Amino acid sequence: MLISPVDSSVISSPGFLHRQVRCLDLKSRFRLSKKAYKIKNNNVDKLKNKGENFTKDNVSRTAPPPPFSAIFQSDAVPLASRDSIRDKILEALKKDDVKVLGLHGMGGVGKTTIIKEVAKRAERMNLFDEILMAVVSQDPSIRKIQQQLASKLGLLRAEAWESDTDTGRAGRLHEKLKMTGKVLVILDDLWERLDLEAVGIPSPDKHKCCKIVITTREKDVCDQMDCKNNIFSPLVLSEGEGWHLFKMMAGDCVTSSEVEPVAIDVAKECGGLPLAIVVVARALKDKIPTRWKDALLQLRASAPTNIKGMLKEVYTSLKLSYDYLDGEEIKHFFLLFSLFPEDSNVSIERQMRYGMGLGLFHQAGLGGTIQEARDKADSFVDILKSACLLLDEHGKGYVRVHDVVRDFCISSIASKGQQHVFLVKPGWEFTEWPEIDSSANYTAISLVHNKIKQFPRGLNCPKLFFLFFTGENQEVNIVDTFFETMKELKVLDISRVHIPLFPPSLGLLGKLRTLRLDDCRLGEMEVIGDLKGLEVLSLNGSRFKDDKLPTGISLLTRLRLLDLSYCRGLLIPYGILSNLSRLEELYLAEWFDKWEKESEDEIYIENSGRRERYASLSELKSSSHSLTTLMGMHVKDASLFPKDLFFPEFTTFRIQIGDGNFLYDKNYSRSKAGLKVDFKDKNYSRSKAGLKVDFKGTSIAEDHWICSLMKRCDYLQLSQMGKMKRILYDFNRGLKTLVVEKSENIEEIIISEEGEAEFPQLKCLELRRLPKLASFCNVGESREPIQSQSLFSDKVRTK
C-alpha cells in the first residue's frame, strides 16, 4: 500500500541566509500515524500470529542447497596456464551462440580442477541462475547422473522420485531445468557420447536455458557431443610452472644444496603432469638425498605400462609412488581399493575386515587383535593419503581413489603381475556372468552393481583369494558346484541380493576368513556352520528365514567379529552366543531387546507354531574375557543381567538398559564409549546410542558391573533415580559428556570421596530438573568444606 509523503509547509526563516526551510506539519503526521496503527492491528498482527503456528515440518519450502562454492572449496594452486584456460572458458560461456563446451586431456592433467574454478567464478559473476555438476565416469549410469543433478535441485524429496523409471525421472528433471532459468550443467569425466534427453537435460540446440560443459580424456567425445570449435585442451605444465608446483608439494627439503639439483631433474621427469608432480613430490618429501637420487634413476629407467588415455610418464610416476610404499602388506591393502567402481567412497572399516581375511595385518607383525588390525588399517590409510594415492572424503571414515590411480592399479599392477591378477568389471547394467579366462590365474574378481541372476556351474580359478559381488536386490541362483574349485578363497563378499539357498560347495571353503553378506535376504544357510576357519562375519542389514539367526553360526568357534547391525526383527536362538568364545566385537541392532532370563529355563517365544528358547545375557560369559566391543545392546530389565557378568577388556560400547527408544544425540553418537543410565523414563532423551538402566528406584551396588562401565565412559547420562538422594561414583577423568536429570530426590552428586572434581576432557555438562540438588561435589565430614564458588563461567548455560 502506498502512503503519500508527509505534508509540510514552507515558511520564512530569519536564519543566517534568510532561506526558506520546510517545517513538519504535526497534524498531518498524527493523522497518518493513526492510519498506520490501524493497518498494524488489522493486518500485521494477524500475519504475525499466523506465522507463529508454522514449524519446520509444515513449511512448504526447505532451505535451498548450498552454493557451488560451498560444496567445492578452492584447492587449486595459481598457475598462469590454468588461469588462462579458465578465463577463456568464462568468456565463451558469456556468448549466446555457445551451447556446449569441451575440456579434454589426459588423466591427471587437471581438467576437473579447472572446471570447478570456472564454476566458482561463474557463480560469483552471476552468469547463471543454477550451476549443476555430475561425475559420469567410465561406466555411465543414467540413474546415477540423474541423482546427482536432482540432489542440487531438491528433487530427491519428491515422493515418487525413487520409485520412478529413468524416463519418468528424466521428465521431472527436464521440466525443472526449463523453469530454473539460465543453467550451467557440468558433466565431468565423460568417456563416450551421452544422450542428454535420456538423462533429462534439455538439448542446448532446442532450449536456450542450458549450457553444457564436459570434461573427457578423448577428443572424439567432444566431437560426438557437438562441441564444434569450443574445445579447450589443458596441456602439461611448462618447466617453470612444474617446478613451482613441485616445490610447493615437496616442501623446504628441495632448497638444500644437495637435494635441489636432483629435485629439478626429478620434476622434469614428471613430464609437467600435475598429478604426477604431486604424487612424486609428496612421496619424496623430507627424504634423504640418496632416496632422491634413487628415485631419479627409477624415473629414467622404468618402462611405462600402456593404458588407454595415459602417457608413460603418468604410470612411471605412479609406479614410483607405489614402489615407495614400505612393505607388501600395504601395497596389497592399497590394491584392494581398485576393486570398487570409479569415484566410490570406500569405508576404511570395510577394508580392514577384508585385510583381516587376507592376513595382511598378521603379516605386518601384529599380535592379532581386531583393534590392532583396525589401528594398522588406519595407519596404512594415513600413509596412502600422504602419498596422494588416496583422497579424503567428506564423511569421516571414508576415502576415495583417484580414477587415474585406480586405472594404474588394475592395468599396470594387478593385471600383468604374477602375485596379483584382478578382474574388475563394475557395471549397472551387467546381466550375465562374464567369461573367465582360466589361464589368467585371477587372484581377485570384482563384479559390483550388477543384475546377474544366474551363477555359473563353477569358476576355474584355483588361485582366487577374493570374490566381490554386489547386486541390485535381485534374486540369485548359486549352483551347487560353484565354489568347488576355489580352495584358496579367503574373502567372500556377496551383498544386496536375495539368496534362497546356499550351495553345499560353500562348506568346502576351508581357508575362508571373512564373509560379508550385507543387505541381503537370506534363505536356508545352515551350511555356514562348515566354515570352521571363519573369523569375520558381517550380516549388516540382512533379513533371515523366520527372522532367526542361523543356528549353524554356533559352530563358528573361531569367530572374532559378528556384525548384526540393522537386522530388524532379529531373533537369536539359544546356544549361538555361548559357543562364540573367541568373540572380540559384537554389533547388534540398536533396537534388539529379545533377551531371556538366565534362571528361567522354560521361557519361550512363539514363532511359526513352534516353541523355542532364545538368547540370554549369561551366554556372553563365554566371551567376556575377549569381548572389547559391544554396540547396540538393549536390555529392558536390569534383572536380566547375571550378577557375575563382567567385561574386563571393554573399550568400545553403547548399551541401553530400560524402556525407551534410541533417538539422535550428536554428542553421544560421537563418543567411542558411552553409558546412559535411565531409571524410569519412557521418553528417552535424544541419543543415538547409550546405556539405559531401569533400577526401579533402587541404588546401584558398588560391585555391580555397570559401575565398572561408568568408570570407562566418555559419555554418561543418569536420570529418573527414584528415591536415591546421593550419587557416588568414581567418574572417568576422560569423561566428555555428563548428564544428570529428572531425579526429584537427588541432593548430592559426589564425584569422588576425596572431593576432587577434575574433568580435563569434559565438553558438555547438563544438570536438569534436580529440584533438591544442593551439592555437586561434597567432600564429606572428615574434610574441611570447600569455599562456596560458582561452578559455571558466564559463558555456560545451565537449566
Coordinates of N, CA, C and O in Angstrom, one line a residue, residues 129-202:
D129 N 21.7 -18.9 -13.2 CA 20.8 -19.0 -12.0 C 21.1 -20.2 -11.2 O 20.8 -20.3 -10.0
E130 N 21.6 -21.2 -11.9 CA 21.9 -22.5 -11.2 C 23.1 -23.2 -11.9 O 23.2 -23.1 -13.1
I131 N 24.0 -23.8 -11.1 CA 25.2 -24.5 -11.6 C 25.1 -25.9 -11.1 O 25.1 -26.1 -9.8
L132 N 25.1 -26.9 -11.9 CA 25.0 -28.3 -11.5 C 26.2 -29.1 -12.0 O 26.8 -28.7 -13.1
M133 N 26.6 -30.1 -11.3 CA 27.7 -30.9 -11.7 C 27.5 -32.4 -11.4 O 26.9 -32.7 -10.3
A134 N 27.8 -33.2 -12.4 CA 27.6 -34.7 -12.2 C 28.9 -35.4 -12.7 O 29.4 -35.0 -13.8
V135 N 29.4 -36.3 -11.9 CA 30.5 -37.2 -12.4 C 30.0 -38.4 -13.1 O 29.2 -39.1 -12.5
V136 N 30.4 -38.5 -14.3 CA 29.8 -39.6 -15.2 C 30.6 -40.9 -15.1 O 30.0 -42.0 -14.9
S137 N 31.9 -40.8 -15.2 CA 32.8 -42.0 -15.1 C 32.8 -42.9 -16.3 O 32.0 -42.7 -17.2
Q138 N 33.6 -43.9 -16.2 CA 33.8 -44.8 -17.4 C 32.6 -45.7 -17.6 O 32.3 -46.1 -18.8
D139 N 31.8 -46.0 -16.6 CA 30.6 -46.9 -16.8 C 29.4 -46.0 -16.4 O 28.9 -46.1 -15.3
P140 N 28.9 -45.2 -17.4 CA 27.9 -44.3 -17.1 C 26.6 -45.0 -16.7 O 26.2 -46.0 -17.3
S141 N 25.9 -44.4 -15.7 CA 24.6 -44.9 -15.3 C 23.6 -43.7 -15.3 O 23.9 -42.6 -14.7
I142 N 22.6 -43.8 -16.1 CA 21.6 -42.7 -16.2 C 21.1 -42.3 -14.9 O 21.0 -41.1 -14.5
R143 N 20.7 -43.3 -14.1 CA 20.2 -43.0 -12.7 C 21.1 -42.3 -11.8 O 20.8 -41.4 -11.1
K144 N 22.4 -42.7 -11.9 CA 23.4 -42.1 -11.0 C 23.6 -40.6 -11.4 O 23.7 -39.7 -10.5
I145 N 23.6 -40.3 -12.7 CA 23.7 -38.9 -13.2 C 22.5 -38.1 -12.7 O 22.6 -37.0 -12.3
Q146 N 21.3 -38.7 -12.9 CA 20.1 -38.0 -12.5 C 20.1 -37.7 -11.0 O 19.6 -36.7 -10.6
Q147 N 20.5 -38.7 -10.2 CA 20.6 -38.5 -8.8 C 21.4 -37.3 -8.4 O 21.1 -36.5 -7.5
Q148 N 22.6 -37.1 -9.1 CA 23.5 -36.0 -8.7 C 22.9 -34.7 -9.1 O 23.0 -33.7 -8.3
L149 N 22.2 -34.6 -10.2 CA 21.6 -33.4 -10.6 C 20.4 -33.1 -9.8 O 20.2 -31.9 -9.4
A150 N 19.6 -34.1 -9.5 CA 18.4 -33.9 -8.7 C 18.7 -33.4 -7.3 O 17.9 -32.7 -6.7
S151 N 19.8 -33.9 -6.7 CA 20.2 -33.5 -5.4 C 20.3 -32.0 -5.2 O 19.9 -31.4 -4.3
K152 N 21.0 -31.4 -6.2 CA 21.2 -30.0 -6.2 C 19.9 -29.2 -6.4 O 19.7 -28.1 -5.9
L153 N 19.0 -29.8 -7.2 CA 17.7 -29.1 -7.5 C 16.6 -29.4 -6.5 O 15.5 -28.8 -6.6
G154 N 16.9 -30.2 -5.5 CA 15.9 -30.5 -4.5 C 14.8 -31.5 -4.9 O 13.8 -31.7 -4.2
L155 N 15.0 -32.2 -6.0 CA 14.0 -33.2 -6.5 C 14.0 -34.5 -5.7 O 13.0 -35.3 -5.8
L156 N 15.1 -34.8 -5.0 CA 15.1 -36.1 -4.3 C 14.1 -36.2 -3.2 O 13.7 -37.3 -2.8
R157 N 13.5 -35.0 -2.8 CA 12.5 -35.1 -1.7 C 11.1 -35.4 -2.3 O 10.2 -35.7 -1.5
A158 N 11.0 -35.5 -3.6 CA 9.7 -35.8 -4.2 C 9.4 -37.3 -3.9 O 10.2 -38.2 -3.9
E159 N 8.1 -37.5 -3.5 CA 7.7 -38.9 -3.0 C 8.0 -40.0 -4.1 O 8.4 -41.1 -3.8
A160 N 7.7 -39.7 -5.4 CA 7.8 -40.7 -6.4 C 9.1 -40.8 -7.1 O 9.3 -41.5 -8.0
W161 N 10.1 -40.0 -6.6 CA 11.4 -40.0 -7.3 C 12.1 -41.3 -7.3 O 12.5 -41.8 -8.4
E162 N 12.2 -42.0 -6.2 CA 13.0 -43.2 -6.1 C 12.3 -44.3 -6.9 O 12.9 -45.2 -7.5
S163 N 11.0 -44.4 -6.8 CA 10.2 -45.5 -7.5 C 10.0 -45.2 -8.9 O 9.5 -46.1 -9.6
D164 N 10.3 -44.0 -9.4 CA 10.0 -43.7 -10.8 C 11.0 -44.4 -11.8 O 12.1 -44.8 -11.3
T165 N 10.7 -44.5 -13.0 CA 11.6 -45.0 -14.0 C 12.6 -44.0 -14.4 O 12.5 -42.8 -14.1
D166 N 13.7 -44.4 -15.2 CA 14.6 -43.5 -15.7 C 14.0 -42.4 -16.6 O 14.3 -41.2 -16.5
T167 N 13.0 -42.9 -17.4 CA 12.3 -41.9 -18.3 C 11.4 -40.9 -17.5 O 11.4 -39.8 -17.8
G168 N 10.8 -41.4 -16.4 CA 10.0 -40.6 -15.6 C 10.8 -39.5 -14.9 O 10.5 -38.3 -14.8
R169 N 12.0 -40.0 -14.4 CA 12.9 -39.0 -13.7 C 13.4 -38.0 -14.7 O 13.6 -36.8 -14.4
A170 N 13.7 -38.5 -15.9 CA 14.2 -37.5 -17.0 C 13.2 -36.4 -17.2 O 13.5 -35.3 -17.4
G171 N 11.9 -36.8 -17.3 CA 10.8 -35.8 -17.5 C 10.8 -34.8 -16.3 O 10.6 -33.6 -16.6
R172 N 10.9 -35.2 -15.1 CA 10.9 -34.3 -14.0 C 12.1 -33.4 -14.0 O 12.0 -32.2 -13.8
L173 N 13.3 -33.9 -14.3 CA 14.5 -33.1 -14.5 C 14.3 -32.0 -15.6 O 14.7 -30.9 -15.4
H174 N 13.8 -32.5 -16.7 CA 13.7 -31.6 -17.9 C 12.8 -30.4 -17.5 O 13.1 -29.3 -17.8
E175 N 11.6 -30.7 -16.9 CA 10.7 -29.6 -16.6 C 11.3 -28.6 -15.5 O 11.2 -27.4 -15.6
K176 N 12.0 -29.2 -14.5 CA 12.6 -28.4 -13.5 C 13.7 -27.5 -14.1 O 13.8 -26.3 -13.7
L177 N 14.5 -28.0 -15.0 CA 15.6 -27.2 -15.5 C 15.0 -26.1 -16.4 O 15.6 -25.0 -16.5
K178 N 14.0 -26.4 -17.2 CA 13.4 -25.4 -18.0 C 12.8 -24.2 -17.2 O 12.8 -23.1 -17.6
M179 N 12.3 -24.5 -16.0 CA 11.7 -23.5 -15.1 C 12.8 -22.8 -14.3 O 12.4 -21.8 -13.6
T180 N 14.0 -23.3 -14.2 CA 15.0 -22.7 -13.3 C 15.6 -21.4 -13.8 O 16.1 -20.6 -13.0
G181 N 15.7 -21.2 -15.1 CA 16.3 -20.1 -15.7 C 17.6 -20.5 -16.4 O 17.6 -21.5 -17.1
K182 N 18.6 -19.7 -16.4 CA 19.9 -20.0 -17.0 C 20.6 -21.0 -16.2 O 20.9 -20.7 -15.0
V183 N 21.0 -22.1 -16.8 CA 21.6 -23.2 -16.0 C 22.9 -23.7 -16.7 O 22.9 -23.8 -18.0
L184 N 23.9 -23.9 -15.9 CA 25.2 -24.5 -16.4 C 25.2 -25.9 -15.9 O 25.2 -26.1 -14.7
V185 N 25.3 -26.9 -16.8 CA 25.4 -28.3 -16.4 C 26.8 -28.8 -16.7 O 27.2 -28.7 -17.9
I186 N 27.6 -29.2 -15.7 CA 28.9 -29.7 -15.9 C 28.9 -31.3 -15.9 O 28.4 -31.8 -14.9
L187 N 29.3 -31.9 -16.9 CA 29.4 -33.4 -16.9 C 30.9 -33.8 -16.9 O 31.6 -33.6 -17.9
D188 N 31.3 -34.2 -15.8 CA 32.8 -34.5 -15.5 C 33.1 -35.9 -15.9 O 32.4 -36.9 -15.5
D189 N 34.2 -36.1 -16.5 CA 34.8 -37.5 -16.8 C 33.9 -38.3 -17.7 O 33.5 -39.4 -17.4
L190 N 33.6 -37.7 -18.9 CA 32.8 -38.4 -19.9 C 33.7 -39.2 -20.8 O 34.7 -38.8 -21.3
W191 N 33.3 -40.5 -21.0 CA 34.1 -41.4 -21.8 C 33.4 -41.8 -23.1 O 34.1 -42.3 -24.0
E192 N 32.2 -41.5 -23.3 CA 31.5 -41.7 -24.6 C 30.3 -40.7 -24.7 O 30.0 -40.1 -23.7
R193 N 29.7 -40.7 -25.9 CA 28.6 -39.8 -26.1 C 27.5 -40.1 -25.1 O 27.1 -41.3 -24.8
L194 N 26.9 -39.0 -24.5 CA 25.8 -39.2 -23.5 C 24.5 -38.6 -24.1 O 24.6 -37.4 -24.7
D195 N 23.5 -39.3 -24.1 CA 22.2 -38.8 -24.6 C 21.6 -37.9 -23.5 O 21.1 -38.4 -22.5
L196 N 21.7 -36.6 -23.8 CA 21.2 -35.6 -22.8 C 19.7 -35.8 -22.5 O 19.3 -35.6 -21.3
E197 N 18.9 -36.0 -23.5 CA 17.5 -36.1 -23.3 C 17.1 -37.3 -22.5 O 16.2 -37.2 -21.7
A198 N 17.9 -38.4 -22.6 CA 17.6 -39.6 -21.8 C 17.9 -39.3 -20.3 O 17.2 -39.8 -19.4
V199 N 18.8 -38.4 -20.0 CA 19.1 -38.0 -18.6 C 18.0 -37.0 -18.1 O 17.6 -37.1 -16.9
G200 N 17.6 -36.2 -19.0 CA 16.6 -35.1 -18.6 C 17.1 -33.7 -18.8 O 16.5 -32.8 -18.3
I201 N 18.3 -33.6 -19.4 CA 18.9 -32.3 -19.7 C 18.4 -31.8 -21.0 O 18.5 -32.4 -22.0
P202 N 17.8 -30.6 -21.0 CA 17.2 -30.0 -22.2 C 18.4 -29.8 -23.2 O 19.5 -29.4 -22.9

